[in-house]
N, C-alpha and C. Protein backbone atom coordinates (compact mmCIF):
# COMPACT_ATOMS: atom_id res chain seq x y z
N UNK A 1 -72.00 62.03 -23.15
CA UNK A 1 -70.75 62.51 -22.72
C UNK A 1 -69.92 61.61 -21.31
N UNK A 2 -69.26 61.07 -21.11
CA UNK A 2 -68.51 61.10 -20.55
C UNK A 2 -68.01 62.26 -19.46
N UNK A 3 -68.63 62.29 -17.97
CA UNK A 3 -68.30 63.60 -17.39
C UNK A 3 -67.25 63.22 -16.57
N UNK A 4 -66.76 61.90 -16.61
CA UNK A 4 -65.31 62.13 -15.68
C UNK A 4 -64.12 61.59 -16.53
N UNK A 5 -63.60 62.46 -16.48
CA UNK A 5 -62.20 62.68 -17.54
C UNK A 5 -61.23 62.42 -16.42
N UNK A 6 -59.91 61.53 -16.79
CA UNK A 6 -58.63 61.66 -16.21
C UNK A 6 -58.04 62.93 -17.00
N UNK A 7 -56.79 62.85 -15.92
CA UNK A 7 -56.06 63.68 -16.00
C UNK A 7 -54.73 63.23 -15.71
N UNK A 8 -53.63 64.08 -16.14
CA UNK A 8 -52.22 63.83 -15.27
C UNK A 8 -52.17 64.68 -14.14
N UNK A 9 -50.94 64.14 -13.38
CA UNK A 9 -50.74 64.59 -12.36
C UNK A 9 -50.07 66.31 -12.77
N UNK A 10 -49.87 66.06 -13.87
CA UNK A 10 -48.82 67.23 -14.12
C UNK A 10 -49.96 68.22 -13.94
N UNK A 11 -51.46 67.89 -14.63
CA UNK A 11 -52.29 68.97 -14.70
C UNK A 11 -53.17 69.59 -13.61
N UNK A 12 -53.16 68.62 -12.62
CA UNK A 12 -53.67 68.93 -11.21
C UNK A 12 -53.15 69.29 -10.72
N UNK A 13 -51.80 69.27 -10.40
CA UNK A 13 -51.02 70.52 -10.20
C UNK A 13 -51.01 71.28 -10.38
N UNK A 14 -50.58 71.56 -11.43
CA UNK A 14 -51.13 72.93 -12.64
C UNK A 14 -51.98 73.99 -11.92
N UNK A 15 -53.78 72.71 -11.97
CA UNK A 15 -54.77 73.72 -10.96
C UNK A 15 -54.94 73.76 -10.13
N UNK A 16 -54.47 72.71 -9.04
CA UNK A 16 -53.80 73.02 -7.68
C UNK A 16 -53.28 73.95 -7.06
N UNK A 17 -52.19 74.36 -7.81
CA UNK A 17 -51.11 75.38 -7.68
C UNK A 17 -51.90 76.90 -7.48
N UNK A 18 -52.76 76.71 -8.97
CA UNK A 18 -53.69 78.26 -9.35
C UNK A 18 -55.09 78.27 -8.60
N UNK A 19 -55.43 77.85 -8.14
CA UNK A 19 -55.89 77.30 -7.05
C UNK A 19 -57.74 77.44 -8.00
N UNK A 20 -57.39 76.68 -9.00
CA UNK A 20 -58.51 76.46 -10.40
C UNK A 20 -59.49 75.13 -10.11
N UNK A 21 -59.08 74.43 -8.79
CA UNK A 21 -60.01 72.98 -8.22
C UNK A 21 -59.84 72.57 -7.07
N UNK A 22 -60.37 71.89 -6.38
CA UNK A 22 -60.30 71.30 -5.37
C UNK A 22 -59.86 69.78 -5.34
N UNK A 23 -59.19 69.14 -4.73
CA UNK A 23 -59.21 67.45 -4.74
C UNK A 23 -59.92 67.30 -3.57
N UNK A 24 -60.33 65.58 -4.39
CA UNK A 24 -61.00 64.98 -2.95
C UNK A 24 -60.35 63.78 -2.92
N UNK A 25 -59.93 63.04 -2.24
CA UNK A 25 -59.33 62.33 -1.79
C UNK A 25 -60.23 60.98 -1.50
N UNK A 26 -60.31 59.53 -1.83
CA UNK A 26 -61.16 58.53 -1.58
C UNK A 26 -61.06 57.72 -1.11
N UNK A 27 -59.86 57.73 -0.73
CA UNK A 27 -59.16 56.90 -0.38
C UNK A 27 -59.50 56.23 1.26
N UNK A 28 -59.24 55.26 2.10
CA UNK A 28 -59.36 55.12 3.61
C UNK A 28 -59.19 56.08 4.33
N UNK A 29 -59.48 56.58 5.62
CA UNK A 29 -58.92 57.29 6.41
C UNK A 29 -57.44 56.99 7.02
N UNK A 30 -57.06 55.33 6.81
CA UNK A 30 -55.78 55.09 7.67
C UNK A 30 -55.07 55.35 6.60
N UNK A 31 -55.17 55.26 4.95
CA UNK A 31 -54.31 55.82 4.31
C UNK A 31 -53.78 56.73 4.11
N UNK A 32 -55.34 58.17 4.32
CA UNK A 32 -55.04 59.47 4.39
C UNK A 32 -53.98 59.73 5.50
N UNK A 33 -53.84 58.82 6.25
CA UNK A 33 -53.39 59.41 7.23
C UNK A 33 -51.59 59.13 7.32
N UNK A 34 -51.52 58.00 6.25
CA UNK A 34 -50.16 57.66 5.83
C UNK A 34 -49.23 58.43 4.93
N UNK A 35 -50.07 58.67 4.32
CA UNK A 35 -49.86 60.15 3.31
C UNK A 35 -51.04 60.75 2.57
N UNK A 36 -50.66 62.10 2.34
CA UNK A 36 -51.73 63.03 1.66
C UNK A 36 -51.31 63.73 0.97
N UNK A 37 -52.01 63.80 -0.16
CA UNK A 37 -51.61 65.63 -0.98
C UNK A 37 -52.13 66.75 0.05
N UNK A 38 -51.37 67.72 -0.17
CA UNK A 38 -52.16 68.91 1.37
C UNK A 38 -53.07 69.43 0.42
N UNK A 39 -54.08 69.81 1.63
CA UNK A 39 -55.20 70.31 0.57
C UNK A 39 -56.09 69.76 0.46
N UNK A 40 -56.44 68.08 0.06
CA UNK A 40 -57.21 67.52 0.06
C UNK A 40 -57.95 67.62 0.85
N UNK A 41 -59.56 67.48 0.34
CA UNK A 41 -60.45 66.44 1.04
C UNK A 41 -60.91 65.39 0.96
N UNK A 42 -61.24 64.75 2.48
CA UNK A 42 -60.92 63.29 2.61
C UNK A 42 -62.47 62.60 2.55
N UNK A 43 -63.07 62.03 1.88
CA UNK A 43 -64.41 61.41 1.30
C UNK A 43 -63.93 59.35 0.87
N UNK A 44 -63.97 58.82 2.03
CA UNK A 44 -63.67 58.04 1.28
C UNK A 44 -64.93 56.84 1.03
N UNK A 45 -64.16 56.48 -0.32
CA UNK A 45 -65.13 55.79 -1.34
C UNK A 45 -66.41 54.82 -0.29
N UNK A 46 -65.64 53.93 0.76
CA UNK A 46 -66.89 53.56 1.67
C UNK A 46 -67.84 54.30 1.84
N UNK A 47 -67.28 54.99 2.04
CA UNK A 47 -68.46 56.35 2.62
C UNK A 47 -69.10 56.83 2.14
N UNK A 48 -68.97 56.94 0.41
CA UNK A 48 -69.13 57.62 -0.43
C UNK A 48 -70.36 58.57 -0.40
N UNK A 49 -70.63 59.58 0.08
CA UNK A 49 -71.80 60.16 -0.63
C UNK A 49 -71.69 61.24 -1.59
N UNK A 50 -72.06 61.27 -2.63
CA UNK A 50 -72.05 62.17 -3.55
C UNK A 50 -72.66 63.53 -3.21
N UNK A 51 -73.17 63.40 -2.37
CA UNK A 51 -74.24 65.08 -1.75
C UNK A 51 -73.19 65.65 -0.99
N UNK A 52 -71.77 65.25 -0.84
CA UNK A 52 -71.33 65.53 -0.13
C UNK A 52 -69.60 66.49 -0.85
N UNK A 53 -70.00 65.74 -2.07
CA UNK A 53 -68.93 66.95 -2.89
C UNK A 53 -69.64 67.97 -3.45
N UNK A 54 -68.77 69.15 -3.05
CA UNK A 54 -69.34 70.36 -3.26
C UNK A 54 -69.82 70.91 -4.69
N UNK A 55 -71.13 71.63 -4.18
CA UNK A 55 -71.42 71.84 -5.79
C UNK A 55 -71.54 73.10 -6.17
N UNK A 56 -69.99 73.38 -6.66
CA UNK A 56 -68.80 74.62 -7.11
C UNK A 56 -69.44 74.66 -8.41
N UNK A 57 -68.98 75.97 -8.72
CA UNK A 57 -69.00 76.32 -10.26
C UNK A 57 -67.90 76.57 -10.93
N UNK A 58 -67.17 77.59 -9.73
CA UNK A 58 -66.04 78.10 -10.23
C UNK A 58 -64.72 77.96 -10.20
N UNK A 59 -64.61 76.57 -9.62
CA UNK A 59 -63.40 75.24 -9.60
C UNK A 59 -63.50 74.20 -10.60
N UNK A 60 -62.57 73.31 -10.86
CA UNK A 60 -62.97 72.05 -10.99
C UNK A 60 -63.08 71.17 -9.73
N UNK A 61 -63.14 70.16 -9.87
CA UNK A 61 -63.32 69.09 -9.27
C UNK A 61 -62.23 68.10 -9.81
N UNK A 62 -61.42 67.44 -9.01
CA UNK A 62 -60.71 66.47 -9.11
C UNK A 62 -60.53 64.84 -8.09
N UNK A 63 -61.02 64.32 -8.51
CA UNK A 63 -61.31 63.06 -8.22
C UNK A 63 -59.67 62.38 -7.85
N UNK A 64 -59.32 61.72 -5.78
CA UNK A 64 -58.23 61.17 -6.61
C UNK A 64 -58.22 60.19 -5.39
N UNK A 65 -57.11 58.72 -5.89
CA UNK A 65 -57.01 57.64 -4.52
C UNK A 65 -55.58 57.59 -4.93
N UNK A 66 -55.06 56.09 -4.68
CA UNK A 66 -54.17 55.73 -4.85
C UNK A 66 -53.34 55.88 -5.76
N UNK A 67 -54.38 54.90 -6.98
CA UNK A 67 -54.14 54.32 -8.13
C UNK A 67 -54.69 55.51 -9.67
N UNK A 68 -56.16 55.63 -8.97
CA UNK A 68 -56.90 56.25 -9.92
C UNK A 68 -57.93 55.41 -10.43
N UNK A 69 -57.67 54.08 -9.75
CA UNK A 69 -59.48 53.66 -9.93
C UNK A 69 -60.76 53.42 -9.40
N UNK A 70 -60.10 53.88 -7.85
CA UNK A 70 -61.78 54.25 -6.40
C UNK A 70 -61.93 55.28 -6.93
N UNK A 71 -60.95 56.43 -7.30
CA UNK A 71 -61.59 57.99 -7.71
C UNK A 71 -62.05 57.89 -8.88
N UNK A 72 -61.90 56.83 -9.98
CA UNK A 72 -63.05 57.20 -11.25
C UNK A 72 -64.61 56.34 -11.38
N UNK A 73 -64.43 55.89 -9.83
CA UNK A 73 -65.69 55.00 -9.87
C UNK A 73 -66.70 56.59 -8.42
N UNK A 74 -65.99 56.82 -7.78
CA UNK A 74 -66.51 57.97 -6.91
C UNK A 74 -67.05 59.15 -8.19
N UNK A 75 -66.13 59.35 -9.01
CA UNK A 75 -66.64 60.42 -9.97
C UNK A 75 -67.82 60.02 -10.91
N UNK A 76 -68.10 58.60 -10.97
CA UNK A 76 -69.05 58.26 -11.93
C UNK A 76 -70.39 58.49 -10.91
N UNK A 77 -70.07 58.17 -9.16
CA UNK A 77 -70.96 57.91 -8.94
C UNK A 77 -71.24 59.07 -8.85
N UNK A 78 -70.38 60.73 -8.55
CA UNK A 78 -70.77 61.84 -7.98
C UNK A 78 -71.91 62.17 -9.52
N UNK A 79 -71.44 61.83 -10.87
CA UNK A 79 -71.68 62.38 -11.53
C UNK A 79 -73.32 61.76 -11.70
N UNK A 80 -73.77 60.73 -11.23
CA UNK A 80 -74.79 60.00 -11.52
C UNK A 80 -75.39 61.01 -10.66
N UNK A 81 -75.71 61.80 -9.85
CA UNK A 81 -76.44 62.88 -8.96
C UNK A 81 -76.72 63.84 -9.96
N UNK A 82 -76.69 64.10 -11.08
CA UNK A 82 -76.54 65.09 -12.11
C UNK A 82 -75.94 66.23 -11.70
N UNK A 83 -74.93 66.26 -11.32
CA UNK A 83 -73.97 67.66 -11.35
C UNK A 83 -73.72 68.18 -12.92
N UNK A 84 -73.78 69.54 -12.72
CA UNK A 84 -73.62 69.36 -14.55
C UNK A 84 -72.47 70.10 -14.80
N UNK A 85 -71.38 69.54 -14.26
CA UNK A 85 -70.11 69.63 -14.25
C UNK A 85 -69.31 68.71 -14.78
N UNK A 86 -67.77 68.80 -15.28
CA UNK A 86 -67.23 67.89 -15.55
C UNK A 86 -66.62 67.12 -14.13
N UNK A 87 -66.26 66.00 -13.68
CA UNK A 87 -65.42 65.77 -12.81
C UNK A 87 -64.45 65.07 -13.45
N UNK A 88 -62.79 65.42 -12.71
CA UNK A 88 -61.85 65.15 -13.33
C UNK A 88 -61.43 63.68 -12.59
N UNK A 89 -60.71 62.74 -13.16
CA UNK A 89 -59.69 61.56 -12.46
C UNK A 89 -58.71 61.95 -12.57
N UNK A 90 -57.53 61.71 -11.11
CA UNK A 90 -56.47 62.16 -11.51
C UNK A 90 -55.87 60.69 -11.57
N UNK A 91 -55.65 60.40 -12.70
CA UNK A 91 -54.89 58.85 -13.50
C UNK A 91 -53.70 58.83 -12.53
N UNK A 92 -53.70 57.83 -12.07
CA UNK A 92 -52.25 57.27 -11.57
C UNK A 92 -52.53 57.92 -9.68
N UNK A 93 -53.19 58.50 -9.60
CA UNK A 93 -53.34 58.78 -8.38
C UNK A 93 -52.17 59.42 -7.37
N UNK A 94 -52.35 58.73 -5.96
CA UNK A 94 -50.84 59.15 -4.71
C UNK A 94 -49.77 58.64 -5.44
N UNK A 95 -49.78 57.75 -5.92
CA UNK A 95 -48.57 56.98 -6.61
C UNK A 95 -48.33 57.49 -7.60
N UNK A 96 -48.19 58.25 -8.51
CA UNK A 96 -48.14 58.91 -9.61
C UNK A 96 -47.87 60.64 -9.39
N UNK A 97 -48.24 60.97 -8.49
CA UNK A 97 -47.98 62.22 -7.83
C UNK A 97 -46.60 62.34 -7.32
N UNK A 98 -46.72 61.30 -5.68
CA UNK A 98 -45.24 61.05 -5.66
C UNK A 98 -44.30 60.97 -6.66
N UNK A 99 -44.20 59.85 -7.01
CA UNK A 99 -43.48 59.45 -8.37
C UNK A 99 -42.81 61.04 -8.97
N UNK A 100 -43.57 61.77 -9.55
CA UNK A 100 -43.31 62.52 -10.40
C UNK A 100 -42.38 63.41 -9.62
N UNK A 101 -42.36 63.48 -8.12
CA UNK A 101 -41.66 64.40 -7.45
C UNK A 101 -42.36 65.23 -6.96
N UNK A 102 -43.81 65.32 -6.41
CA UNK A 102 -44.61 66.33 -5.88
C UNK A 102 -44.75 65.65 -4.36
N UNK A 103 -44.81 67.10 -3.54
CA UNK A 103 -45.09 66.90 -2.35
C UNK A 103 -46.55 65.92 -1.65
N UNK A 104 -46.10 64.93 -0.84
CA UNK A 104 -47.11 64.46 0.21
C UNK A 104 -46.91 64.49 1.68
N UNK A 105 -47.78 64.70 2.35
CA UNK A 105 -47.83 64.72 3.72
C UNK A 105 -47.73 64.05 4.30
N UNK A 106 -47.07 63.62 5.18
CA UNK A 106 -46.97 62.41 5.67
C UNK A 106 -47.00 62.03 7.56
């Protein structure tokens, strides 16, 4: 079973608003500083260590990047260390988030 599942930004926003998930931003520091989603934890893919992904059972883990490609890759890496839960990839990344009118911190 694929343990990295794509979700849309509307689902991600609902989960975050309801405190059902944590958001991990895998973009680089300079990208994060330009704009990021409030509350996102920065774990750049270039330095990605799956052991830094919180081992939590009571919340969903959402990976996010600019468009969804790097975050999916990070999700696969995190899954490969045998996490017993599904990791979600926010399809479209921060571009889709902003295009949906959701706030970003600049």
